[in-house]
Amino acid sequence: MFKKFFNNIIHTKDSDNKKVPEPVKEKPKPKYYGTVTPHPDFDASKDAGVLRSAIQSKGVDEDVIVAVLAKRNNEQRQKIKTVYEASVGKKLEQSLKDVLRSHLEDACLALLMPPAHYDAHLLQKATKGLGTDENVLVEILATRSNREIENIKRVFKEEYKTELEEVIKDETTGDFTKALLAMLSAKKDEGEKVDLELAQKDAKILFEASGNSKINVSTFIEILTSRSGPQLKKSEFESRQTVKCAWNMPAFFAEKLHNSMKGSGTRDNTLIRILVSRSEVDLKKIIEEYKAMFGRRLQEDIQQDTKGDYQQILLGLCGPH
């Protein structure tokens, strides 16, 4: 192994023994499953000017605000924010707060936050005040990559002057705390290889856990918070147990979206949170899974449950339809 390695970087004096290094094959770019892509003719100054006119126009041109924010990716929105503040002397977020209301305001402000800041904001909101929104804690911590978790912890400390781990310890208890802290350790295996022997061993534990209250909780938590998605999928196949958010994230989010619009009323916070946070990650997959699971297009249910410019910004995040 070492000989092969050094042959590629050391030229011997004997030209006859020279070996031509093999060309390094570039890894193919991972396929993009987001629904929001960079705007091809992006001009931050132009967009900032358009937003300024829309905000200052009589009656506020909400259609224009929606068209700009939903059709730019997050990186482009950050550039628009910078140019807007430099030219107007006021943060874009504050300008939008002054003229927008209700769920449209919430969606627009969410789109203006960088991903790690948005997640940190959601976690802080979920642990603030009376009661803790455990669903939000699990949704975010169980579905973000190790790198994303590290960024969230860093931003949380910068924004709220306290460690996220300490907040979790203060606001949750027992085995739930252990599970969340394990997720926060950012040590999940993110490889694609599957260890069949380990999968069978894990499957046995998961199967026993389904009908047994006296299980080794620490081992159970370790499996669900440290194994890779493919590894957990194989374990699930072996045990016939379903751990949706651990190995089939699109199905997990599709079900949450469906539940947010099921029955009377709409859980708008859930709807906004998922569409914004997954729009540049895997929303295409979630939309496909939604149709497969519920026999309806996600966009149809959004049209049925929401209205006006709020509806348009949500549909815009779902991509062309």
Short mmCIF file of C-alpha atoms in Angstrom, two decimals:
data_model
loop_
_atom_site.label_atom_id
_atom_site.label_comp_id
_atom_site.label_asym_id
_atom_site.label_seq_id
_atom_site.Cartn_x
_atom_site.Cartn_y
_atom_site.Cartn_z
CA MET A 1 0.00 0.00 0.00
CA PHE A 2 2.79 2.44 0.95
CA LYS A 3 4.78 1.53 -2.17
CA LYS A 4 1.79 2.29 -4.38
CA PHE A 5 1.23 5.59 -2.57
CA PHE A 6 4.83 6.76 -2.85
CA ASN A 7 5.07 5.67 -6.49
CA ASN A 8 2.49 8.32 -7.24
CA ILE A 9 4.37 11.18 -5.60
CA ILE A 10 8.10 10.34 -5.89
CA HIS A 11 9.98 10.46 -9.20
CA THR A 12 12.92 8.04 -9.29
CA LYS A 13 16.21 9.10 -10.87
CA ASP A 14 16.03 6.19 -13.30
CA SER A 15 13.76 7.43 -16.09
CA ASP A 16 13.22 3.85 -17.26
CA ASN A 17 11.48 3.05 -13.98
CA LYS A 18 9.22 6.06 -14.06
CA LYS A 19 5.57 5.25 -13.75
CA VAL A 20 2.90 7.49 -15.15
CA PRO A 21 0.45 8.25 -12.35
CA GLU A 22 -3.06 7.06 -13.03
CA PRO A 23 -5.49 9.93 -13.54
CA VAL A 24 -7.49 10.63 -10.41
CA LYS A 25 -11.14 10.06 -11.03
CA GLU A 26 -13.28 12.84 -9.66
CA LYS A 27 -16.14 11.73 -7.49
CA PRO A 28 -19.45 12.38 -9.22
CA LYS A 29 -21.41 15.22 -7.68
CA PRO A 30 -24.22 13.95 -5.50
CA LYS A 31 -27.61 14.35 -7.14
CA TYR A 32 -29.50 17.43 -6.00
CA TYR A 33 -32.93 16.75 -4.54
CA GLY A 34 -33.78 20.28 -3.48
CA THR A 35 -36.63 22.21 -5.10
CA VAL A 36 -35.06 25.66 -4.83
CA THR A 37 -32.06 26.28 -7.10
CA PRO A 38 -29.81 29.33 -7.62
CA HIS A 39 -31.49 31.93 -9.83
CA PRO A 40 -29.55 31.93 -13.13
CA ASP A 41 -29.64 35.70 -13.72
CA PHE A 42 -29.03 36.69 -10.12
CA ASP A 43 -28.27 40.33 -9.36
CA ALA A 44 -28.27 41.17 -5.65
CA SER A 45 -28.45 44.94 -6.25
CA LYS A 46 -31.37 44.60 -8.61
CA ASP A 47 -33.25 42.28 -6.24
CA ALA A 48 -32.62 44.57 -3.27
CA GLY A 49 -34.02 47.49 -5.30
CA VAL A 50 -37.08 45.46 -6.34
CA LEU A 51 -37.76 44.49 -2.73
CA ARG A 52 -37.32 48.06 -1.56
CA SER A 53 -39.90 49.29 -4.10
CA ALA A 54 -42.31 46.46 -3.19
CA ILE A 55 -42.02 47.23 0.53
CA GLN A 56 -42.41 50.98 0.10
CA SER A 57 -45.25 50.85 -2.44
CA LYS A 58 -48.72 51.81 -1.32
CA GLY A 59 -50.39 48.69 0.05
CA VAL A 60 -47.16 46.64 -0.18
CA ASP A 61 -46.59 44.48 -3.24
CA GLU A 62 -46.56 41.08 -1.53
CA ASP A 63 -46.57 39.22 -4.87
CA VAL A 64 -43.18 40.70 -5.75
CA ILE A 65 -41.71 39.90 -2.32
CA VAL A 66 -42.86 36.29 -2.68
CA ALA A 67 -41.54 36.01 -6.25
CA VAL A 68 -38.07 37.18 -5.23
CA LEU A 69 -37.63 35.23 -1.99
CA ALA A 70 -39.06 31.92 -3.22
CA LYS A 71 -37.00 31.91 -6.42
CA ARG A 72 -33.59 32.63 -4.89
CA ASN A 73 -31.59 30.11 -2.92
CA ASN A 74 -30.37 30.81 0.61
CA GLU A 75 -26.91 31.96 -0.43
CA GLN A 76 -28.44 34.49 -2.82
CA ARG A 77 -30.87 35.74 -0.17
CA GLN A 78 -27.93 36.43 2.17
CA LYS A 79 -26.34 38.62 -0.53
CA ILE A 80 -29.63 40.46 -1.07
CA LYS A 81 -29.82 41.15 2.68
CA THR A 82 -26.32 42.64 2.71
CA VAL A 83 -26.96 44.92 -0.28
CA TYR A 84 -30.38 45.95 1.05
CA GLU A 85 -29.02 47.01 4.43
CA ALA A 86 -26.14 48.90 2.83
CA SER A 87 -28.46 50.83 0.49
CA VAL A 88 -31.47 51.36 2.77
CA GLY A 89 -29.73 51.61 6.13
CA LYS A 90 -32.12 49.11 7.66
CA LYS A 91 -32.17 45.33 7.90
CA LEU A 92 -34.39 43.61 5.34
CA GLU A 93 -35.91 41.48 8.11
CA GLN A 94 -37.08 44.57 9.98
CA SER A 95 -38.52 46.13 6.82
CA LEU A 96 -40.53 42.97 6.17
CA LYS A 97 -41.69 42.80 9.79
CA ASP A 98 -43.03 46.34 9.42
CA VAL A 99 -45.24 45.52 6.42
CA LEU A 100 -46.08 41.79 6.53
CA ARG A 101 -48.32 39.91 8.91
CA SER A 102 -49.14 36.41 10.11
CA HIS A 103 -47.87 33.28 8.34
CA LEU A 104 -46.53 35.11 5.29
CA GLU A 105 -44.28 37.13 7.59
CA ASP A 106 -43.13 33.94 9.35
CA ALA A 107 -42.30 32.22 6.06
CA CYS A 108 -40.39 35.21 4.65
CA LEU A 109 -38.33 35.71 7.80
CA ALA A 110 -37.53 31.98 7.90
CA LEU A 111 -36.24 32.14 4.32
CA LEU A 112 -33.88 34.99 5.23
CA MET A 113 -32.04 32.98 7.90
CA PRO A 114 -28.99 30.84 7.02
CA PRO A 115 -29.82 27.15 7.69
CA ALA A 116 -27.83 26.80 10.93
CA HIS A 117 -29.31 30.05 12.27
CA TYR A 118 -32.81 28.90 11.40
CA ASP A 119 -32.31 25.55 13.16
CA ALA A 120 -30.79 27.25 16.22
CA HIS A 121 -33.75 29.64 16.27
CA LEU A 122 -36.22 26.74 16.11
CA LEU A 123 -34.44 24.85 18.89
CA GLN A 124 -34.36 27.93 21.11
CA LYS A 125 -38.07 28.52 20.45
CA ALA A 126 -38.84 24.84 21.20
CA THR A 127 -37.14 25.03 24.61
CA LYS A 128 -38.20 28.52 25.65
CA GLY A 129 -41.01 29.26 28.08
CA LEU A 130 -43.49 26.79 29.53
CA GLY A 131 -43.33 23.33 28.00
CA THR A 132 -40.89 21.93 25.50
CA ASP A 133 -41.75 21.09 21.91
CA GLU A 134 -40.17 17.64 21.87
CA ASN A 135 -41.30 16.96 18.29
CA VAL A 136 -39.22 19.88 17.00
CA LEU A 137 -36.18 18.76 19.00
CA VAL A 138 -36.34 15.26 17.54
CA GLU A 139 -37.10 16.47 14.01
CA ILE A 140 -34.06 18.72 13.86
CA LEU A 141 -31.49 16.72 15.81
CA ALA A 142 -32.35 13.35 14.23
CA THR A 143 -32.29 14.58 10.63
CA ARG A 144 -29.25 16.85 10.41
CA SER A 145 -25.77 15.69 9.40
CA ASN A 146 -22.83 15.70 11.83
CA ARG A 147 -21.49 18.86 10.23
CA GLU A 148 -24.89 20.56 10.44
CA ILE A 149 -25.19 19.61 14.13
CA GLU A 150 -21.78 21.14 14.86
CA ASN A 151 -22.78 24.35 13.03
CA ILE A 152 -26.08 24.52 14.92
CA LYS A 153 -24.27 24.19 18.28
CA ARG A 154 -21.79 26.91 17.31
CA VAL A 155 -24.52 29.33 16.18
CA PHE A 156 -26.68 28.56 19.23
CA LYS A 157 -23.80 29.48 21.54
CA GLU A 158 -23.12 32.70 19.56
CA GLU A 159 -26.77 33.79 19.44
CA TYR A 160 -28.05 32.74 22.86
CA LYS A 161 -24.84 32.78 24.96
CA THR A 162 -25.31 29.27 26.28
CA GLU A 163 -24.45 25.73 25.22
CA LEU A 164 -27.26 23.85 23.49
CA GLU A 165 -26.38 20.73 25.48
CA GLU A 166 -27.02 22.60 28.73
CA VAL A 167 -30.41 23.78 27.51
CA ILE A 168 -31.34 20.21 26.55
CA LYS A 169 -30.31 18.97 30.01
CA ASP A 170 -32.39 21.69 31.68
CA GLU A 171 -35.51 21.27 29.54
CA THR A 172 -35.76 17.49 29.12
CA THR A 173 -35.46 14.44 31.36
CA GLY A 174 -34.47 10.78 31.50
CA ASP A 175 -33.84 8.64 28.46
CA PHE A 176 -35.13 11.37 26.14
CA THR A 177 -32.31 13.62 27.34
CA LYS A 178 -29.78 10.84 26.75
CA ALA A 179 -31.05 10.34 23.20
CA LEU A 180 -30.91 14.05 22.36
CA LEU A 181 -27.42 14.42 23.81
CA ALA A 182 -26.29 11.39 21.79
CA MET A 183 -27.59 13.11 18.64
CA LEU A 184 -25.83 16.32 19.64
CA SER A 185 -22.52 14.48 19.93
CA ALA A 186 -22.50 14.43 16.10
CA LYS A 187 -20.93 10.98 15.87
CA LYS A 188 -23.39 9.35 13.50
CA ASP A 189 -21.87 7.03 10.91
CA GLU A 190 -22.52 8.75 7.57
CA GLY A 191 -21.02 6.06 5.33
CA GLU A 192 -22.89 4.00 2.76
CA LYS A 193 -21.45 0.57 3.62
CA VAL A 194 -23.62 -1.92 5.48
CA ASP A 195 -22.31 -4.39 8.06
CA LEU A 196 -24.67 -7.37 7.75
CA GLU A 197 -23.58 -8.97 11.00
CA LEU A 198 -24.10 -5.72 12.89
CA ALA A 199 -27.47 -5.25 11.18
CA GLN A 200 -28.67 -8.64 12.41
CA LYS A 201 -27.45 -7.88 15.92
CA ASP A 202 -29.15 -4.46 15.92
CA ALA A 203 -32.32 -5.97 14.43
CA LYS A 204 -32.58 -8.39 17.35
CA ILE A 205 -32.33 -5.51 19.83
CA LEU A 206 -34.88 -3.40 17.93
CA PHE A 207 -37.26 -6.34 17.64
CA GLU A 208 -37.04 -7.11 21.37
CA ALA A 209 -37.49 -3.42 22.17
CA SER A 210 -40.82 -3.34 20.32
CA GLY A 211 -42.53 -5.46 22.94
CA ASN A 212 -40.32 -5.27 25.98
CA SER A 213 -40.21 -2.43 28.50
CA LYS A 214 -37.11 -3.86 30.22
CA ILE A 215 -34.55 -3.13 27.52
CA ASN A 216 -31.08 -1.70 27.64
CA VAL A 217 -32.02 1.86 26.76
CA SER A 218 -28.42 2.99 26.31
CA THR A 219 -27.85 0.33 23.63
CA PHE A 220 -31.14 1.21 21.92
CA ILE A 221 -30.20 4.91 21.86
CA GLU A 222 -26.73 4.12 20.56
CA ILE A 223 -28.18 2.19 17.61
CA LEU A 224 -30.65 4.88 16.60
CA THR A 225 -28.26 7.80 17.00
CA SER A 226 -24.97 6.43 15.70
CA ARG A 227 -25.75 4.08 12.81
CA SER A 228 -25.86 5.30 9.21
CA GLY A 229 -29.11 5.50 7.26
CA PRO A 230 -28.32 2.45 5.07
CA GLN A 231 -27.26 0.49 8.17
CA LEU A 232 -30.51 1.28 9.97
CA LYS A 233 -32.51 0.47 6.86
CA LYS A 234 -30.96 -3.00 6.78
CA SER A 235 -31.59 -3.42 10.53
CA GLU A 236 -35.22 -2.42 9.98
CA PHE A 237 -35.54 -4.96 7.17
CA GLU A 238 -34.18 -7.67 9.42
CA SER A 239 -36.44 -6.78 12.34
CA ARG A 240 -39.49 -5.49 10.43
CA GLN A 241 -39.63 -2.50 12.71
CA THR A 242 -40.04 1.02 11.38
CA VAL A 243 -37.82 3.84 12.52
CA LYS A 244 -38.83 6.44 9.93
CA CYS A 245 -36.77 9.44 10.87
CA ALA A 246 -33.66 7.29 11.30
CA TRP A 247 -33.53 5.79 7.84
CA ASN A 248 -36.33 7.11 5.61
CA MET A 249 -36.27 10.84 6.13
CA PRO A 250 -38.48 11.71 3.10
CA ALA A 251 -41.23 9.45 4.50
CA PHE A 252 -40.78 10.96 7.95
CA PHE A 253 -41.19 14.50 6.63
CA ALA A 254 -44.02 13.54 4.24
CA GLU A 255 -46.01 12.17 7.16
CA LYS A 256 -45.36 15.29 9.24
CA LEU A 257 -46.51 17.51 6.36
CA HIS A 258 -49.64 15.40 5.90
CA ASN A 259 -50.46 15.60 9.60
CA SER A 260 -49.94 19.38 9.57
CA MET A 261 -52.84 19.73 7.10
CA LYS A 262 -54.97 16.81 8.28
CA GLY A 263 -58.35 17.49 9.90
CA SER A 264 -59.58 20.90 10.93
CA GLY A 265 -57.03 23.72 11.02
CA THR A 266 -53.49 23.82 9.71
CA ARG A 267 -50.31 23.48 11.76
CA ASP A 268 -48.63 26.32 9.88
CA ASN A 269 -45.46 26.32 11.96
CA THR A 270 -44.78 22.71 10.92
CA LEU A 271 -45.64 23.43 7.29
CA ILE A 272 -43.29 26.42 7.11
CA ARG A 273 -40.50 24.76 9.08
CA ILE A 274 -40.30 21.67 6.87
CA LEU A 275 -40.72 23.39 3.50
CA VAL A 276 -38.11 26.03 4.32
CA SER A 277 -35.55 23.70 5.92
CA ARG A 278 -35.79 20.94 3.27
CA SER A 279 -36.20 23.11 0.14
CA GLU A 280 -32.48 22.90 -0.63
CA VAL A 281 -31.96 19.40 0.75
CA ASP A 282 -34.50 16.73 -0.23
CA LEU A 283 -37.91 18.31 -0.79
CA LYS A 284 -38.18 16.63 -4.22
CA LYS A 285 -37.94 13.24 -2.51
CA ILE A 286 -40.43 14.30 0.16
CA ILE A 287 -42.94 15.41 -2.51
CA GLU A 288 -42.56 12.05 -4.30
CA GLU A 289 -42.96 10.15 -1.02
CA TYR A 290 -46.04 12.22 -0.15
CA LYS A 291 -47.77 11.21 -3.40
CA ALA A 292 -46.81 7.53 -2.89
CA MET A 293 -48.03 7.50 0.73
CA PHE A 294 -51.24 9.52 0.46
CA GLY A 295 -52.26 9.33 -3.20
CA ARG A 296 -52.32 13.13 -3.52
CA ARG A 297 -49.79 15.74 -4.49
CA LEU A 298 -48.45 17.85 -1.65
CA GLN A 299 -49.21 20.98 -3.70
CA GLU A 300 -52.90 20.02 -3.89
CA ASP A 301 -53.19 19.87 -0.11
CA ILE A 302 -51.33 23.17 0.29
CA GLN A 303 -53.78 24.79 -2.15
CA GLN A 304 -56.69 23.36 -0.21
CA ASP A 305 -55.41 24.40 3.24
CA THR A 306 -53.84 27.83 2.62
CA LYS A 307 -54.59 30.95 0.61
CA GLY A 308 -53.21 34.16 -0.87
CA ASP A 309 -49.55 35.10 -0.98
CA TYR A 310 -48.83 32.74 1.91
CA GLN A 311 -50.03 29.89 -0.30
CA GLN A 312 -47.92 31.16 -3.20
CA ILE A 313 -44.68 31.24 -1.22
CA LEU A 314 -45.25 27.66 0.00
CA LEU A 315 -46.00 26.48 -3.53
CA GLY A 316 -42.93 28.37 -4.76
CA LEU A 317 -40.76 26.39 -2.34
CA CYS A 318 -42.18 23.15 -3.76
CA GLY A 319 -40.62 23.98 -7.12
CA PRO A 320 -42.20 23.99 -10.60
CA HIS A 321 -45.56 22.23 -10.71
#
